[in-house]
Short mmCIF file of C-alpha atoms in Angstrom, two decimals:
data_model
loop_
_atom_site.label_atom_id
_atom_site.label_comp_id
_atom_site.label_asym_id
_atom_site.label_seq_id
_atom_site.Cartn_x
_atom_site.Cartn_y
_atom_site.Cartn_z
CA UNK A 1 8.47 -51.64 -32.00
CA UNK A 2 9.81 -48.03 -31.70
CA UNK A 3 7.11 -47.26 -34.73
CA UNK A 4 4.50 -48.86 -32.27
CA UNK A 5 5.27 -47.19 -29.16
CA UNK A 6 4.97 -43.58 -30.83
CA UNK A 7 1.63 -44.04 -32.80
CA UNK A 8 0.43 -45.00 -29.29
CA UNK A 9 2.05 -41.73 -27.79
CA UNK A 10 0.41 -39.52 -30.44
CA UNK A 11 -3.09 -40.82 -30.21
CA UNK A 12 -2.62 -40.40 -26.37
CA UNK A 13 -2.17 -36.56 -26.96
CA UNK A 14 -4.44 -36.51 -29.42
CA UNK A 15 -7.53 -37.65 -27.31
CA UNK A 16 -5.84 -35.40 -24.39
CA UNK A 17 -6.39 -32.77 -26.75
CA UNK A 18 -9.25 -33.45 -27.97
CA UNK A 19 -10.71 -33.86 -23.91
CA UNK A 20 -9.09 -30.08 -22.95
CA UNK A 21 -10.59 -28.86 -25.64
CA UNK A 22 -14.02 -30.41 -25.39
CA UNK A 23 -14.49 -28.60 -21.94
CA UNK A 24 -13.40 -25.42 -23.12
CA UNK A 25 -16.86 -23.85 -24.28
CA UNK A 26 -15.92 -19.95 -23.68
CA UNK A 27 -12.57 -18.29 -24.72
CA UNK A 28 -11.44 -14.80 -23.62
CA UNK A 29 -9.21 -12.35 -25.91
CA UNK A 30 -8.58 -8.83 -25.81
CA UNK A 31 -8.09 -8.76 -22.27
CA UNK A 32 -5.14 -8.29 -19.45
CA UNK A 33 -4.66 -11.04 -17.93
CA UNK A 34 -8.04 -12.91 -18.68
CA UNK A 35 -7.19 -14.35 -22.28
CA UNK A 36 -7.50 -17.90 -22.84
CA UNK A 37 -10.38 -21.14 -22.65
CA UNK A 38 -12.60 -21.26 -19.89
CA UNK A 39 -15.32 -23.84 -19.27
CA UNK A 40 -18.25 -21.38 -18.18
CA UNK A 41 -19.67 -18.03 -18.38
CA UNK A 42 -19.03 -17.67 -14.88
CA UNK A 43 -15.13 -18.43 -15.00
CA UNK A 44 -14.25 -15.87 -17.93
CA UNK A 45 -16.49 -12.99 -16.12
CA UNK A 46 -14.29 -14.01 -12.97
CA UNK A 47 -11.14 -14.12 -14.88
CA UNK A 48 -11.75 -10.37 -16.57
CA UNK A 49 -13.38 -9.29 -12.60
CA UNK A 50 -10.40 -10.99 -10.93
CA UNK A 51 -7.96 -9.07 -13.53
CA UNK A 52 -8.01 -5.68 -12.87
CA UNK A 53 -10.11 -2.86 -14.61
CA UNK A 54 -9.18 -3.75 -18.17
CA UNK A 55 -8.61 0.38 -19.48
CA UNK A 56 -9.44 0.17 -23.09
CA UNK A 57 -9.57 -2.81 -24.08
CA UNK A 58 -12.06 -4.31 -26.40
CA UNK A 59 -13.00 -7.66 -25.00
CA UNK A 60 -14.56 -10.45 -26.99
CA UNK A 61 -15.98 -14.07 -25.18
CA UNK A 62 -16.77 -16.60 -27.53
CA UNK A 63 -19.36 -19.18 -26.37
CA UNK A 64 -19.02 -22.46 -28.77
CA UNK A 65 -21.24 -25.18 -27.73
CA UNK A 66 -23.09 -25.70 -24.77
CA UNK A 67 -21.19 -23.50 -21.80
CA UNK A 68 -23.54 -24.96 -18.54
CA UNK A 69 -23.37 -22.66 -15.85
CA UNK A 70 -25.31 -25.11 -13.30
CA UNK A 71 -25.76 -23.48 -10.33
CA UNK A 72 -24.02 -20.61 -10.34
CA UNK A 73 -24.64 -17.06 -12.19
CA UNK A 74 -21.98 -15.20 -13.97
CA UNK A 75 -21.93 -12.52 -12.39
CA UNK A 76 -19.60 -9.22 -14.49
CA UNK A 77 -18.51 -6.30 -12.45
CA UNK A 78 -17.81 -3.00 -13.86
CA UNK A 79 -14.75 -2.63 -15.80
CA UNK A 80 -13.05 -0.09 -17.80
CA UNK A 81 -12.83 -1.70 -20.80
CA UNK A 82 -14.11 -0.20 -24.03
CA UNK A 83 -15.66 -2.77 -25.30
CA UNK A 84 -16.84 -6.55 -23.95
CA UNK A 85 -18.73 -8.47 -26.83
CA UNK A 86 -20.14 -12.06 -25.78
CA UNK A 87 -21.20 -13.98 -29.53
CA UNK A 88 -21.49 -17.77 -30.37
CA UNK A 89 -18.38 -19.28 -32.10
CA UNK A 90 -18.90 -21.36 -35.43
CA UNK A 91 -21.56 -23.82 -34.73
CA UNK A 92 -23.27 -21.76 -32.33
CA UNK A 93 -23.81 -21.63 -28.47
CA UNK A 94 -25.27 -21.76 -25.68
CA UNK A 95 -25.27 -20.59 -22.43
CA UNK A 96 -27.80 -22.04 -19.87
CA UNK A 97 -27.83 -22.84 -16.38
CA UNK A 98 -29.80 -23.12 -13.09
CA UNK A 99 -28.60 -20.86 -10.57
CA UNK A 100 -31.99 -19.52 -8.33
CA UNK A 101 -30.85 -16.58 -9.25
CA UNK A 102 -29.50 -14.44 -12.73
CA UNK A 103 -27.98 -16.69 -15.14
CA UNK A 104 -26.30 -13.73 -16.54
CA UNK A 105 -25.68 -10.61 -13.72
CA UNK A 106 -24.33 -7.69 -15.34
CA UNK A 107 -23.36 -5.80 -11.89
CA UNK A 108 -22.03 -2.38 -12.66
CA UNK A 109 -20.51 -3.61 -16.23
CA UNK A 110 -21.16 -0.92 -18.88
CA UNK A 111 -20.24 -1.15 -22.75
CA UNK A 112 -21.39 -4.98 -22.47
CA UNK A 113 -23.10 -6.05 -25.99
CA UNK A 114 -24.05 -9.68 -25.72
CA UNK A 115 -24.18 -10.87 -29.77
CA UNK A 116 -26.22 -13.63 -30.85
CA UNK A 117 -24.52 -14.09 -34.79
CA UNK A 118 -21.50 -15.45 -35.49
CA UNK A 119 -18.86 -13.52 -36.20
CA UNK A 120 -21.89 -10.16 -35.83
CA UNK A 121 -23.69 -11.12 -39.03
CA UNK A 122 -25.87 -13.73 -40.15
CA UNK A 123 -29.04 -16.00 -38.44
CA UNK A 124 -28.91 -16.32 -34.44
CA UNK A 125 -26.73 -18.67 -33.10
CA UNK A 126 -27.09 -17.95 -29.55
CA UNK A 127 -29.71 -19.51 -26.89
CA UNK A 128 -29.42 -18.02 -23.24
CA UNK A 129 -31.37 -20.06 -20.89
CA UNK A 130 -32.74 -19.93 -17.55
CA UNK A 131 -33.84 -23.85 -16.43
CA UNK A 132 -34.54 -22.95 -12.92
CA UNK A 133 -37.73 -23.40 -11.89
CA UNK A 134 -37.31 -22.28 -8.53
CA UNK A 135 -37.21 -18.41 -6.52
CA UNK A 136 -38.49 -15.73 -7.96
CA UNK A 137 -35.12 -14.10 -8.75
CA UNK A 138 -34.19 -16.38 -11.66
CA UNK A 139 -34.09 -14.20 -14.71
CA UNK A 140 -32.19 -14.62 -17.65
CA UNK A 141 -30.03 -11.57 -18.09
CA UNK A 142 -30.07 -8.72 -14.88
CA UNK A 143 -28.62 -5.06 -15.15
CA UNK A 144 -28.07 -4.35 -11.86
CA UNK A 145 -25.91 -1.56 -9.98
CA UNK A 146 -25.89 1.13 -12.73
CA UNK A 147 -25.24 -1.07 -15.67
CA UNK A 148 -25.67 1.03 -18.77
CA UNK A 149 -24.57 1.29 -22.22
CA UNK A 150 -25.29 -2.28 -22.87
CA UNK A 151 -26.92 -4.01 -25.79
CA UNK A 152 -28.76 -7.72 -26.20
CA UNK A 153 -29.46 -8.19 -29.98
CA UNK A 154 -29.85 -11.66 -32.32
CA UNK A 155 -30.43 -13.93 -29.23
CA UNK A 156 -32.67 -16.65 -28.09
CA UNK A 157 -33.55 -15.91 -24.87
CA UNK A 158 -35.38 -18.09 -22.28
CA UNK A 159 -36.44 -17.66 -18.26
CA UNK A 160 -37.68 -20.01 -15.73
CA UNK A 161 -40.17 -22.18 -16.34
CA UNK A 162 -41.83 -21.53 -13.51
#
């Protein structure tokens, strides 16, 4: 009975595992205060804004498997950091979403290079989508506010469809 009652209390963490797991798309390191699994674009660039100016750091955000922004852009304000990399995990990713506005809003952030390889080598692995079909603000990736320094290489990159 005892034997019973703990295979059932493993495979009950397990699958609770498994679930926290399955909705953690993007993961933060590097940073202060912002390291860890996130379930969107939007959250990490929120954690790393929300976190201070991140002085030296070299940030990396690793999308694995469909990150779905919906409605809301993720939106990166400048930051001290030295470097913030954005690249698929193994398998790939994606980031897509359909916001009416930037998926991607890089306001201000400077030293930003969004990676589409795993790992930096190798075939694309990366699709960045606009779906929105709706105002005319709804690219894919904005510089806004100054952004420089900033690189978009080995992506798939899509806008509205309107």
């Amino acid at each position: 009975m005892k034997k019973h009652i703990t295979k059932h209390i493993l495979l009950l963490i397990a699958g609770w595992l498994c679930s926290v797991t399955s909705f953690s798309q993007v993961t933060v390191a590097g940073s202060t205060g912002a390291n860890g699994p996130q379930t969107t674009l939007t959250a990490a660039f929120n954690a790393i804004n929300l976190a201070g100016p991140q002085t030296g750091n070299n940030i990396t955000i690793t999308i694995t498997g469909l990150a779905n922004q919906f409605a809301t852009s993720a939106r990166l304000d400048a930051g001290t950091w030295a470097t913030l990399t954005i690249m698929p995990g193994l398998g790939g990713g994606t980031i897509q979403g359909n916001p009416g506005n930037p998926l991607i809003d890089l306001n201000g952030a400077d030293n930003v290079t969004i990676d589409g390889r795993v790992g930096g080598v190798g075939p694309i692995a990366l699709t960045i989508t606009n779906i929105s079909t709706g105002a005319a603000n709804t690219s894919t990736i904005r510089f806004t506010a100054g952004a420089t320094n900033n690189i978009v290489r080995y992506c798939n990159i899509l806008g509205s469809q309107r």
